[in-house]
PDB file of C-alpha atoms in Angstrom:
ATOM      1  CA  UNK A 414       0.000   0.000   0.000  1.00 52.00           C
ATOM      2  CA  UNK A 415       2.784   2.382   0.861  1.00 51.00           C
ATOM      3  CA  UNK A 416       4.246   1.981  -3.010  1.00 51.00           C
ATOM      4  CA  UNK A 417       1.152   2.668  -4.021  1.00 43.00           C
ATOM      5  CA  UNK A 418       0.242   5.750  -2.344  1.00 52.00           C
ATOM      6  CA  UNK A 419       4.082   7.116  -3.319  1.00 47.00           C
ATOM      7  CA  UNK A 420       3.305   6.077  -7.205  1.00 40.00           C
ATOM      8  CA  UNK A 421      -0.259   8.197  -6.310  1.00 53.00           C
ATOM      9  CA  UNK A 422       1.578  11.215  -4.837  1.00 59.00           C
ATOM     10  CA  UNK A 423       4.279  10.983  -8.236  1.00 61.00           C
ATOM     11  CA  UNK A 424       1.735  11.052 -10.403  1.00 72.00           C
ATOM     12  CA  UNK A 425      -0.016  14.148  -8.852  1.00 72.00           C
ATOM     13  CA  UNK A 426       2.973  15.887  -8.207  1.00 69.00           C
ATOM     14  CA  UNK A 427       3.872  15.533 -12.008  1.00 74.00           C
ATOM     15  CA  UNK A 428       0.334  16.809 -13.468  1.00 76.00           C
ATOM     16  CA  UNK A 429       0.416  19.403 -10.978  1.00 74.00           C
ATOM     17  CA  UNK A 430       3.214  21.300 -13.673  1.00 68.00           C
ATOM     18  CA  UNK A 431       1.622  19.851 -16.953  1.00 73.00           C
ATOM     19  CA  UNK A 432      -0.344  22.736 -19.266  1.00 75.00           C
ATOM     20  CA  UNK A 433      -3.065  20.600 -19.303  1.00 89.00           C
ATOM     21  CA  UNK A 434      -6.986  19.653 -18.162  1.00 94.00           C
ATOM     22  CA  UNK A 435      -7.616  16.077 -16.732  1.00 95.00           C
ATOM     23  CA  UNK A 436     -11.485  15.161 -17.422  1.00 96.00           C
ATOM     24  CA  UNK A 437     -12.583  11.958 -15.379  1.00 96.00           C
ATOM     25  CA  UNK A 438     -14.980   9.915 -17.115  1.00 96.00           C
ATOM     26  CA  UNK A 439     -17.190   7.007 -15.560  1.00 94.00           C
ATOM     27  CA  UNK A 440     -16.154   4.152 -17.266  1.00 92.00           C
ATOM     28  CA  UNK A 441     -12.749   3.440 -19.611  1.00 93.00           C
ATOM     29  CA  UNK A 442     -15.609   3.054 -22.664  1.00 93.00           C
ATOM     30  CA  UNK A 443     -16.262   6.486 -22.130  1.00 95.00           C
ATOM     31  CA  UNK A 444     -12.770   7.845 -22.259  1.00 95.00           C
ATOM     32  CA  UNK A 445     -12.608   4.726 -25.294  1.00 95.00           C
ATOM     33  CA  UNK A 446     -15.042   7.229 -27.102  1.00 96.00           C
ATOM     34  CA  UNK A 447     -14.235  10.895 -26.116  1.00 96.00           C
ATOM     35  CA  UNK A 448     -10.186  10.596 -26.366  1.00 95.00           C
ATOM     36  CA  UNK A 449      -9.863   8.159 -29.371  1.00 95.00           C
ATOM     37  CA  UNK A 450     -12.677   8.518 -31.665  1.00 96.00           C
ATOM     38  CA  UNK A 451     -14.169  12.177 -30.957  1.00 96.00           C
ATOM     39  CA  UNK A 452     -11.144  14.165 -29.164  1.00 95.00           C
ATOM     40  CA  UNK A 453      -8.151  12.369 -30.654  1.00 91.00           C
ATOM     41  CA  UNK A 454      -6.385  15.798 -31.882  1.00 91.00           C
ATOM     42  CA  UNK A 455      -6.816  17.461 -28.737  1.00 87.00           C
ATOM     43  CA  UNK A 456      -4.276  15.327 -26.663  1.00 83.00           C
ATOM     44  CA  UNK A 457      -1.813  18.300 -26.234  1.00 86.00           C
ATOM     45  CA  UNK A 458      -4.764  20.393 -24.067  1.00 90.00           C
ATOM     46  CA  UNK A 459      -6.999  17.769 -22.545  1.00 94.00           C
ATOM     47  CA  UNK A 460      -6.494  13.833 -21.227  1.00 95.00           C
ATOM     48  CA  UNK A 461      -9.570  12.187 -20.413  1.00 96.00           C
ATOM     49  CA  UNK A 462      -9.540   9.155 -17.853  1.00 95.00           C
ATOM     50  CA  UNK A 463     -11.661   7.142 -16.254  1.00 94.00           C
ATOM     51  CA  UNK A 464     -12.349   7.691 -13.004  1.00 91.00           C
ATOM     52  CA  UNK A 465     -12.304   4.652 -10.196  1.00 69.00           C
ATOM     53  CA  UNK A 466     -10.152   1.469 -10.124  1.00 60.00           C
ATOM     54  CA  UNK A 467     -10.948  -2.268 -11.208  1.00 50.00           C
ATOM     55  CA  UNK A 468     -13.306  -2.154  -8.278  1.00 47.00           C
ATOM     56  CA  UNK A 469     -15.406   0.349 -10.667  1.00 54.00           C
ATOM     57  CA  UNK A 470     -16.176   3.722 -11.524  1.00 63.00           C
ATOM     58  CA  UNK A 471     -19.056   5.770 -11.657  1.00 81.00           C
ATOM     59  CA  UNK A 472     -20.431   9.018 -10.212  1.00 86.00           C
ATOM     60  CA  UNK A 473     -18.916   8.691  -6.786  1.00 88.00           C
ATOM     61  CA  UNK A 474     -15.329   8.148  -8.099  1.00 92.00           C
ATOM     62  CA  UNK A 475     -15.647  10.910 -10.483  1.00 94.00           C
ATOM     63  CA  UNK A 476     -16.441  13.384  -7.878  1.00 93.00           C
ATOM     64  CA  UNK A 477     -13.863  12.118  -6.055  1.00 93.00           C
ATOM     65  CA  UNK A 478     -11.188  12.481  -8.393  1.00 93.00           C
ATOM     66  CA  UNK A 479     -11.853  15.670  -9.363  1.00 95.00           C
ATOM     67  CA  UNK A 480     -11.816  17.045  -5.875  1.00 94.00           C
ATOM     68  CA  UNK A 481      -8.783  15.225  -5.315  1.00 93.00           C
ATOM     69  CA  UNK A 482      -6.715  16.890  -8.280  1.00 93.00           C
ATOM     70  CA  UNK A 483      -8.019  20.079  -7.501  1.00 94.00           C
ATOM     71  CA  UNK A 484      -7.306  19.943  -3.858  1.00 93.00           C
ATOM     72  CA  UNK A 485      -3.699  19.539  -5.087  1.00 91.00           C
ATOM     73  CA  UNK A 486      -4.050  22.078  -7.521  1.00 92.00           C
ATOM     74  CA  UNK A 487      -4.531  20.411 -10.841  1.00 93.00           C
ATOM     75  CA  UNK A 488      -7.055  21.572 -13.565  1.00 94.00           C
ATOM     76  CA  UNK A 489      -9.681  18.705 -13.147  1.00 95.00           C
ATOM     77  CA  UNK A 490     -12.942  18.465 -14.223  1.00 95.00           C
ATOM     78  CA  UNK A 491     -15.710  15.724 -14.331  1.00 95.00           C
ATOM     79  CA  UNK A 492     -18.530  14.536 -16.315  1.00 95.00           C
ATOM     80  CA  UNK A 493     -21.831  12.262 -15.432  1.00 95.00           C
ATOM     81  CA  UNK A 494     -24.435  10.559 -17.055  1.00 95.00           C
ATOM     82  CA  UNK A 495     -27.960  12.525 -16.691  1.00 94.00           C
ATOM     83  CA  UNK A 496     -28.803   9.170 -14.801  1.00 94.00           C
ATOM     84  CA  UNK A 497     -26.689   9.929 -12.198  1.00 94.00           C
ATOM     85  CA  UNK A 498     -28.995  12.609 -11.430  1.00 94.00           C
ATOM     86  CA  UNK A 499     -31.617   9.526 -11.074  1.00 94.00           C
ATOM     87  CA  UNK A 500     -29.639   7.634  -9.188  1.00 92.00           C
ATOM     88  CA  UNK A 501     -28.667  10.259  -6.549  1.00 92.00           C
ATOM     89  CA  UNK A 502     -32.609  11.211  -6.247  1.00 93.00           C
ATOM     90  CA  UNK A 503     -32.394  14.448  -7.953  1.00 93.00           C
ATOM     91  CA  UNK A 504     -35.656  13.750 -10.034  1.00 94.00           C
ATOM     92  CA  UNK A 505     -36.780  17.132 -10.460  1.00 91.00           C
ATOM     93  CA  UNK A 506     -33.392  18.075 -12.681  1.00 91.00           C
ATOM     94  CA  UNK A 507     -33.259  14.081 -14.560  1.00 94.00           C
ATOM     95  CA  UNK A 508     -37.182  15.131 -15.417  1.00 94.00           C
ATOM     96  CA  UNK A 509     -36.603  18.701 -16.545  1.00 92.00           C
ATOM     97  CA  UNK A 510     -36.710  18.846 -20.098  1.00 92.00           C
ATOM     98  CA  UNK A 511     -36.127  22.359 -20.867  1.00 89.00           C
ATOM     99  CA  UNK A 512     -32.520  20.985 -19.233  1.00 79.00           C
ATOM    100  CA  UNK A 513     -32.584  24.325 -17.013  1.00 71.00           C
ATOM    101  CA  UNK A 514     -31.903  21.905 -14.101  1.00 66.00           C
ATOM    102  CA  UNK A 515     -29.666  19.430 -16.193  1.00 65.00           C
ATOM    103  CA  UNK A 516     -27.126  22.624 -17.410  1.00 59.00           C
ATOM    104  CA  UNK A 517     -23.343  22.857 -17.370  1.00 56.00           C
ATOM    105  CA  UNK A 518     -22.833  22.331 -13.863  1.00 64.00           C
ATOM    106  CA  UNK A 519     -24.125  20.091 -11.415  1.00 76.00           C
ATOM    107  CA  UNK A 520     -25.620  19.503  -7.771  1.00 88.00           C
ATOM    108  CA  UNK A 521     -22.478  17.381  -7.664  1.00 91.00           C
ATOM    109  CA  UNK A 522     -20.060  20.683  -7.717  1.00 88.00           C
ATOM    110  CA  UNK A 523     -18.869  23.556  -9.482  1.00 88.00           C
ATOM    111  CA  UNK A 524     -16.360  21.039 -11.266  1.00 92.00           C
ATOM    112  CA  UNK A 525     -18.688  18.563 -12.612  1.00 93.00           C
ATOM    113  CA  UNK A 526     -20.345  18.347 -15.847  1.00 93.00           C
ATOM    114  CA  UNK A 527     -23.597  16.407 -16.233  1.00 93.00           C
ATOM    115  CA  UNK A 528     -24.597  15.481 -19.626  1.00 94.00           C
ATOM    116  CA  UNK A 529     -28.160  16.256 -21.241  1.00 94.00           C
ATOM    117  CA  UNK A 530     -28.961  12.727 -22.245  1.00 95.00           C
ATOM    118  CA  UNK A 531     -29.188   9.461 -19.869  1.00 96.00           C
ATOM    119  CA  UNK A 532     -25.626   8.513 -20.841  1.00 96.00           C
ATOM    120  CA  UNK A 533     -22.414   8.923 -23.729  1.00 96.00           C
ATOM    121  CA  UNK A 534     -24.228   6.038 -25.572  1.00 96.00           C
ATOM    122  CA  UNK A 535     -27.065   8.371 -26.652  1.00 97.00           C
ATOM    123  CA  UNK A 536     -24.849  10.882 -28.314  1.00 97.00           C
ATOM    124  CA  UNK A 537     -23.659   8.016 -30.810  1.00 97.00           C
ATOM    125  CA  UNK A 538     -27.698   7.743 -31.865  1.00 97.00           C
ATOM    126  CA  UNK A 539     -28.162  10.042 -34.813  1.00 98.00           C
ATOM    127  CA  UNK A 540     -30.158   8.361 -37.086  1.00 98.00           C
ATOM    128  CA  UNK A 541     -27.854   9.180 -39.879  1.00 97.00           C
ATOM    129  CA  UNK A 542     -25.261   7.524 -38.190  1.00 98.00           C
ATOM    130  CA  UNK A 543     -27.108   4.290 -37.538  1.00 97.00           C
ATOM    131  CA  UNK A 544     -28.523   4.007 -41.002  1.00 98.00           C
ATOM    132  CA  UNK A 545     -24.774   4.415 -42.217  1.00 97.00           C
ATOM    133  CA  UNK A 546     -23.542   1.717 -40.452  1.00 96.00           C
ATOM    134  CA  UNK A 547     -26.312  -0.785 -40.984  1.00 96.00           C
ATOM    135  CA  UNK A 548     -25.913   0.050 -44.713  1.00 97.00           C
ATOM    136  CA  UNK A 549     -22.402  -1.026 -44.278  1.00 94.00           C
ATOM    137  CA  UNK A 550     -23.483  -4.214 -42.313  1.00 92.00           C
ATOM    138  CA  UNK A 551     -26.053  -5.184 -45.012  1.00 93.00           C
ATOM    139  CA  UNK A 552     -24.462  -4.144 -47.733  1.00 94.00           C
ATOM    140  CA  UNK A 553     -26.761  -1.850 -49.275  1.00 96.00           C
ATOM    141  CA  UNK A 554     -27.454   2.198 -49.952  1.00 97.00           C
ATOM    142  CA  UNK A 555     -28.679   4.019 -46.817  1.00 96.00           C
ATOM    143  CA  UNK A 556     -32.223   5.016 -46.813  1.00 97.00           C
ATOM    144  CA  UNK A 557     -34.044   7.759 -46.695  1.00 96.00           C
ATOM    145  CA  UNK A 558     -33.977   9.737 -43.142  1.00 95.00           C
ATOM    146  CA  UNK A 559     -37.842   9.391 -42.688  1.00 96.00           C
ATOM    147  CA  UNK A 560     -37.984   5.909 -43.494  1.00 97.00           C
ATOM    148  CA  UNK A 561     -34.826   5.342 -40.750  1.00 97.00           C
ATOM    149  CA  UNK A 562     -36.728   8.108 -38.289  1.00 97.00           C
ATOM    150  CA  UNK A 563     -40.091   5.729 -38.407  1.00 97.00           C
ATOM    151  CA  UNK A 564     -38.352   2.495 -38.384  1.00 96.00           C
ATOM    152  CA  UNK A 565     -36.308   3.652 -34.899  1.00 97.00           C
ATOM    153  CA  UNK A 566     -39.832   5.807 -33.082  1.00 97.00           C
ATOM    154  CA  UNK A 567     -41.237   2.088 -33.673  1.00 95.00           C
ATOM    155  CA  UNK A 568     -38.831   0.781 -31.582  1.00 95.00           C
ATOM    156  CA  UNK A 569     -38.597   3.000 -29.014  1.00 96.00           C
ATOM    157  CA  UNK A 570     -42.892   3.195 -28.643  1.00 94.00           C
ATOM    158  CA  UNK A 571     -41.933  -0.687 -27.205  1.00 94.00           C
ATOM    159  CA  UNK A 572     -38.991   0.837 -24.891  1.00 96.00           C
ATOM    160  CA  UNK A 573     -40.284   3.689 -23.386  1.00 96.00           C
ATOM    161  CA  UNK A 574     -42.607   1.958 -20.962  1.00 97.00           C
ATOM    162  CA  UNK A 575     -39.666  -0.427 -19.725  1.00 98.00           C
ATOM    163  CA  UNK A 576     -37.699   3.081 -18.972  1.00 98.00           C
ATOM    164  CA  UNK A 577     -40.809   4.560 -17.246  1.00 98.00           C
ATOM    165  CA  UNK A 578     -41.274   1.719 -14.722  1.00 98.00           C
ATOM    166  CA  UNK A 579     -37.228   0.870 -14.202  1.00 97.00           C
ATOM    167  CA  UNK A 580     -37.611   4.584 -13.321  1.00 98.00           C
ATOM    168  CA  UNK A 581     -40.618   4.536 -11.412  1.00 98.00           C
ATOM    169  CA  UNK A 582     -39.577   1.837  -9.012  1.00 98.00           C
ATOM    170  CA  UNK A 583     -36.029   3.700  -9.017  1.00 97.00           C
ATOM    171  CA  UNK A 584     -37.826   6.191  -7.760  1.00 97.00           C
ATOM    172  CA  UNK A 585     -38.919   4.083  -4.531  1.00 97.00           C
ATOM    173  CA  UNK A 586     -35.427   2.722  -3.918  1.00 96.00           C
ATOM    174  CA  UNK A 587     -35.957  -0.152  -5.853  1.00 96.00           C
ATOM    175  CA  UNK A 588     -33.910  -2.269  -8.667  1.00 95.00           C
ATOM    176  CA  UNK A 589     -34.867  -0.801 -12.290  1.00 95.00           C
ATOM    177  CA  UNK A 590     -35.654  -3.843 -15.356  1.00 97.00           C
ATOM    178  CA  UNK A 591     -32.225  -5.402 -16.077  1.00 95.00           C
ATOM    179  CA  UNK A 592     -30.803  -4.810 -19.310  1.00 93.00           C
ATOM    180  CA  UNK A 593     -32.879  -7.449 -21.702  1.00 93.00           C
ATOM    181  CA  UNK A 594     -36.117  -7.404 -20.035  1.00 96.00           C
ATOM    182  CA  UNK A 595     -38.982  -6.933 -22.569  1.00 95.00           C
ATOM    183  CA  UNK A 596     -36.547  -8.155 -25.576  1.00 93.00           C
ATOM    184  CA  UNK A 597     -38.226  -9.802 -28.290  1.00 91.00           C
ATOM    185  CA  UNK A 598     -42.125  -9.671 -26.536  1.00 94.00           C
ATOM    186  CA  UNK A 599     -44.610  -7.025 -27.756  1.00 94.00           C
ATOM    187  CA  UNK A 600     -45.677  -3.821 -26.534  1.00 95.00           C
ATOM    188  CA  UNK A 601     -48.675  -5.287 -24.385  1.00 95.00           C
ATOM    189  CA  UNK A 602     -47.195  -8.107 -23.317  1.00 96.00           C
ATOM    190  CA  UNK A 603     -44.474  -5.651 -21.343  1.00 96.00           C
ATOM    191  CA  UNK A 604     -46.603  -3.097 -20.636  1.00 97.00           C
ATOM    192  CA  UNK A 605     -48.669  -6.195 -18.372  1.00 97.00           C
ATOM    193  CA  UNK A 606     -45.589  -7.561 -17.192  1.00 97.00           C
ATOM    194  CA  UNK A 607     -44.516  -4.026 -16.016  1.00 98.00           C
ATOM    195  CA  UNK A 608     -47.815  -3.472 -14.173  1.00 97.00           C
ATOM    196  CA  UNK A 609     -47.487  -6.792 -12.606  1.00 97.00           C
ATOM    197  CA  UNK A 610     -44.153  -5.887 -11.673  1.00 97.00           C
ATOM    198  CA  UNK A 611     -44.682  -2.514 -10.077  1.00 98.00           C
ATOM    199  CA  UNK A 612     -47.786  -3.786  -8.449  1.00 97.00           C
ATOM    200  CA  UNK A 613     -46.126  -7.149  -6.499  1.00 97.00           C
ATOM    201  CA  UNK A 614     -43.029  -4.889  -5.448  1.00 97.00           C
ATOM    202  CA  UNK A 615     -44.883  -1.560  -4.631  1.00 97.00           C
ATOM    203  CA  UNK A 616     -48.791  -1.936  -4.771  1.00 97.00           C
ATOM    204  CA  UNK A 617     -51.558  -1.204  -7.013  1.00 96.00           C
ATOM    205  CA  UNK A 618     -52.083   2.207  -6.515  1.00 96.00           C
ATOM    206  CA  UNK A 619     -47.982   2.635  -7.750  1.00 97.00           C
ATOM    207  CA  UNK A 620     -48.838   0.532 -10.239  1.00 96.00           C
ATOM    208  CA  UNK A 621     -51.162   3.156 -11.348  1.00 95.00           C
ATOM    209  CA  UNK A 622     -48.719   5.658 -12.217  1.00 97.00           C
ATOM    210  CA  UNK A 623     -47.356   4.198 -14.924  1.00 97.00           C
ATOM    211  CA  UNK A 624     -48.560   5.862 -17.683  1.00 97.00           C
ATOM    212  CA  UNK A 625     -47.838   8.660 -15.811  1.00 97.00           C
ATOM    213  CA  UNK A 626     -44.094   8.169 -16.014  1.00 98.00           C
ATOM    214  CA  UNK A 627     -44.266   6.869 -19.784  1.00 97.00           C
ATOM    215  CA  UNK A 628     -45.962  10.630 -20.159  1.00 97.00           C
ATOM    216  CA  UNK A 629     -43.187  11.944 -18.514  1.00 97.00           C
ATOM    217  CA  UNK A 630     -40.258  10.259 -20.945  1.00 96.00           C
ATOM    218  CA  UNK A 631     -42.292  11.193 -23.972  1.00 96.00           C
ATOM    219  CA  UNK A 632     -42.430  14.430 -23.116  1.00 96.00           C
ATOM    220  CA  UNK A 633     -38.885  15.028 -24.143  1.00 96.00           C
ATOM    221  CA  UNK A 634     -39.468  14.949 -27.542  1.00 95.00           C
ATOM    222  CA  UNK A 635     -41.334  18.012 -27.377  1.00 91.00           C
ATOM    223  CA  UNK A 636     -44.771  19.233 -28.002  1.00 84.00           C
ATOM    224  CA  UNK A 637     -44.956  18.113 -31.727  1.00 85.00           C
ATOM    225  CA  UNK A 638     -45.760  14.439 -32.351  1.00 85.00           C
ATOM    226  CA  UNK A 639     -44.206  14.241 -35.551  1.00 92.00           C
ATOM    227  CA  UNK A 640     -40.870  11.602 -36.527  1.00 95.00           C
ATOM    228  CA  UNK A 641     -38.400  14.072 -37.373  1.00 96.00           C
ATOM    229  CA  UNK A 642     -34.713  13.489 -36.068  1.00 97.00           C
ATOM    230  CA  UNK A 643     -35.368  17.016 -34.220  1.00 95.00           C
ATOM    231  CA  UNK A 644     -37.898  15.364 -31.657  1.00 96.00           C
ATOM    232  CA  UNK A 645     -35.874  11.757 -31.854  1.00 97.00           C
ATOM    233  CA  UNK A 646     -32.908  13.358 -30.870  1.00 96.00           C
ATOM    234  CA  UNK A 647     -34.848  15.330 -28.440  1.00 96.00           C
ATOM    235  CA  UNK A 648     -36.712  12.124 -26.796  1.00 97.00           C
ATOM    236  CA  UNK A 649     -33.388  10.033 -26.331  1.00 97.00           C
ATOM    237  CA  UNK A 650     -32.209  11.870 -23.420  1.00 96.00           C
ATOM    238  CA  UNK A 651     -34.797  10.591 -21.492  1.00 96.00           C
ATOM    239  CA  UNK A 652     -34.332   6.993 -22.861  1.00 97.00           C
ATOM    240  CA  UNK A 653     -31.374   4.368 -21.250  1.00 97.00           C
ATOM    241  CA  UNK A 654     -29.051   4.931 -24.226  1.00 96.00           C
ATOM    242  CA  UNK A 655     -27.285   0.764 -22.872  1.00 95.00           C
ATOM    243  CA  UNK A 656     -30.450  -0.401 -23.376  1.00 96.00           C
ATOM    244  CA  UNK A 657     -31.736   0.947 -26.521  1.00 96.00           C
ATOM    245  CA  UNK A 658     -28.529   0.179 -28.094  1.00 95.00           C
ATOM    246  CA  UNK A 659     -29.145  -3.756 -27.070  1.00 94.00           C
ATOM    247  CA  UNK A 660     -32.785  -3.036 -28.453  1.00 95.00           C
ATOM    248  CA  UNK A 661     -31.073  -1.917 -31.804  1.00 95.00           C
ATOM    249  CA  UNK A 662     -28.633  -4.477 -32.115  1.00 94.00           C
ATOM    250  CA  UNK A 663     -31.223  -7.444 -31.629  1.00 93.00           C
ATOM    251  CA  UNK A 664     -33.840  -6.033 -33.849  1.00 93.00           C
ATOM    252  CA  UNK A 665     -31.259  -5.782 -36.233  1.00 93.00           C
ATOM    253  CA  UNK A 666     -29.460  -8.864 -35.724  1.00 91.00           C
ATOM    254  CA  UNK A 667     -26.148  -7.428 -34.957  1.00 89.00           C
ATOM    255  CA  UNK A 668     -25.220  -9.483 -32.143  1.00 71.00           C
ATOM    256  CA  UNK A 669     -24.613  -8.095 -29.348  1.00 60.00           C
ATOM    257  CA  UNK A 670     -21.170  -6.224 -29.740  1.00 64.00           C
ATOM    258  CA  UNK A 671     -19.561  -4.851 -27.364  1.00 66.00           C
ATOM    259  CA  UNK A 672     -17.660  -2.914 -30.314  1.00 85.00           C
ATOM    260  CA  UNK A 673     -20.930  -1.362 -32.230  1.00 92.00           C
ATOM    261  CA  UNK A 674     -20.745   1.844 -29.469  1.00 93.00           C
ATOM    262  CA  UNK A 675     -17.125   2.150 -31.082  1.00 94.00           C
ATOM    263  CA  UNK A 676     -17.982   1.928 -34.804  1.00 94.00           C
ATOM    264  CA  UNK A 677     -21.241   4.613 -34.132  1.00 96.00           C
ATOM    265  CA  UNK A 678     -18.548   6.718 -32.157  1.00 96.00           C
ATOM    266  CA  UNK A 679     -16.642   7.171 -35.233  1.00 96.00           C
ATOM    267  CA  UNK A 680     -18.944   7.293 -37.672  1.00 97.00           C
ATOM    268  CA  UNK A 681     -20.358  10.331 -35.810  1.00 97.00           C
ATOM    269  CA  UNK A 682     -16.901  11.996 -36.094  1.00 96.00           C
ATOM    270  CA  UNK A 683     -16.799  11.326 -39.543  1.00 97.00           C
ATOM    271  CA  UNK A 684     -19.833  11.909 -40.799  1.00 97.00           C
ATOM    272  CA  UNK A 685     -19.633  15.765 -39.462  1.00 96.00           C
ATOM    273  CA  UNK A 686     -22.200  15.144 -36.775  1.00 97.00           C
ATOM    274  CA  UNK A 687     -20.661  16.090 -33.545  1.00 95.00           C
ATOM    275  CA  UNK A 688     -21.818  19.450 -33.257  1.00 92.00           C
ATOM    276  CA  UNK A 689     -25.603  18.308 -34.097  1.00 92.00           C
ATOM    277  CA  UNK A 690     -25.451  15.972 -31.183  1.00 94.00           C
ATOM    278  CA  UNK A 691     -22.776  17.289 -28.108  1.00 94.00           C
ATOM    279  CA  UNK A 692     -24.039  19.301 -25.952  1.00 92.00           C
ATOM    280  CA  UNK A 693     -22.811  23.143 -25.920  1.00 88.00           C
ATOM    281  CA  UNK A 694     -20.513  22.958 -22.907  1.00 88.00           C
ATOM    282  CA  UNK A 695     -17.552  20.228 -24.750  1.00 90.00           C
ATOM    283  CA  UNK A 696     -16.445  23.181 -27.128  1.00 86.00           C
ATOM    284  CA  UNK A 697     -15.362  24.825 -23.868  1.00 85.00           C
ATOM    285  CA  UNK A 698     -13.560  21.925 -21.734  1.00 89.00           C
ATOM    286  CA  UNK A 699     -11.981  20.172 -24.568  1.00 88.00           C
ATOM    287  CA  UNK A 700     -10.826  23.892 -25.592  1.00 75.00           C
ATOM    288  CA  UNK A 701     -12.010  23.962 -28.772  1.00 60.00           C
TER     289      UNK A 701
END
C-alpha cells in the first residue's frame, strides 16, 4: 500500500506542472469514445480518464477524483451521465426537459459536468449515423432519413414503458428492469408484465402511475408528435441509451457487440455530426 500511495503522490505531483486539463470519465468506454474517436487531436490540451479502479467507476469516483486533483491544484474536471442525477434522487433536474436543471454544472459541484442525455451512448444515436452503419453491415445504400426516423420511433414506442417503470420503481429505492427485459415480446405483453411488476413490489395504486411516467419520458421529444430526427434526438435523453442500443442491435441482428458503441462513435466523427449531437458545454472543456 505504501508503493502505491508514493506512485499516487508521483503522479499528482507531475500533473500538478503539466499545461493541461484532466477530465474523469465514468467508465474506460467512455474515455474509449471521447479521447480516441471524438477528441483524438486534442491530446496536447486535454487527457480524459476514467475515473475509479478495477473495483469500478461511476459518479462517486468521479467526484472524487476531481476534488482530489483540484485539492492539489490540478485543472480537473468531471462529467456524469444525466442518470446519475436519477440515481442520486435528484428527479426534479433528470425530469426537466427544458434541461434548465440538467445545465453545465451540477448539484455534484462547481467542477462537474452532467450530460443532457441518460448517458455517452445516446450521443452516438443520430439516425444518420445508424442508417450508415447498418448500410455497411447489409451491404446496401442508406435510406431515406424518414424511413430510418419511423423504423427507430417504432422501436422506441416498445422501450419507453420499460424506462418509465425501471424509473418509477427507481424512484422508490428499488432495482430498475435489467438490461434485456422486454426483448423480443410485444408492446402489451411488457406493458402487463410491467404493471405486474410494479404492483407485487410496490402496490396497485404505484402501479397506477405508470402511464404517468411513460408521459413523462415522452415528453422530451417536445410538443410536436411528428418523426423528425429534431424530436428523436430530443426524446433520447430521457431513454437508457445501454439499453436501446441492445434493443437496436437485436432487432437488427447485430449481435450483441460490445464494439458497435465504437464503430457509431466514429462514424459520428466522420460523418460531421458532432456538433448536431454534443451538448454546448464540450467546445469549452476540450478547448475547442
Amino acid at each position: 500500500m505504501a508503493a502505491l500511495k508514493e506512485l499516487a503522490s508521483g503522479d499528482l505531483a507531475e500533473r500538478r506542472y503539466v499545461a493541461k486539463r484532466f477530465i474523469y470519465l465514468e467508465s474506460e468506454e467512455d474515455v474509449q469514445i471521447l479521447a480516441e474517436r471524438w477528441f483524438n487531436d486534442r491530446g496536447d490540451k486535454v487527457e480524459f480518464r476514467a475515473a475509479g479502479d478495477e473495483l469500478g467507476g461511476g459518479c462517486n469516483c468521479v467526484v472524487a477524483q476531481v476534488e482530489e486533483d483540484v485539492e492539489n491544484g490540478i485543472d480537473a474536471l468531471g462529467i456524469l451521465d444525466r442518470d446519475s442525477l436519477a440515481a442520486r434522487s435528484h428527479w426534479e433536474a433528470f425530469l426537466d426537459t427544458t434541461d434548465v436543471c440538467c445545465s453545465n454544472r451540477s448539484p455534484f459541484g462547481e467542477r462537474i459536468y452532467v450530460l443532457r442525455r441518460w448517458e455517452i451512448e445516446n450521443y452516438l444515436l443520430h439516425p444518420l449515423v445508424i442508417e450508415s452503419f447498418l448500410a455497411d453491415e447489409q451491404g446496401r445504400s442508406p435510406r431515406p432519413e424518414t424511413e430510418v426516423n419511423n423504423e427507430l420511433f417504432g422501436l422506441v414506442c416498445g422501450l419507453a414503458p420499460i424506462v418509465a417503470g425501471s424509473l418509477l420503481l427507481m424512484s422508490y429505492g428499488r432495482r430498475g428492469f435489467d438490461k434485456t427485459f422486454g426483448l423480443n415480446q410485444t408492446l402489451l405483453e411488457n406493458y402487463a408484465e410491467i404493471l405486474r411488476q410494479v404492483e407485487r413490489q410496490l402496490s396497485p395504486e404505484v402501479a397506477g402511475s405508470v402511464e404517468d411516467w411513460i408521459e413523462k419520458i415522452v415528453s422530451f421529444g417536445g410538443a410536436d408528435h411528428d418523426r423528425s430526427t429534431e424530436r428523436w434526438l430530443g426524446l433520447i435523453r430521457g431513454i437508457d441509451g445501454k439499453r436501446l442500443l441492445l434493443w437496436l442491435a437485436n432487432h437488427y441482428r447485430l449481435g450483441n457487440k460490445r464494439e458497435l458503441r465504437f464503430h457509431l462513435a466514429r462514424l459520428t466523427r466522420t460523418l460531421g455530426l458532432l456538433d448536431a449531437v454534443l451538448d454546448d458545454f464540450f467546445a469549452h472543456i476540450v478547448g475547442e
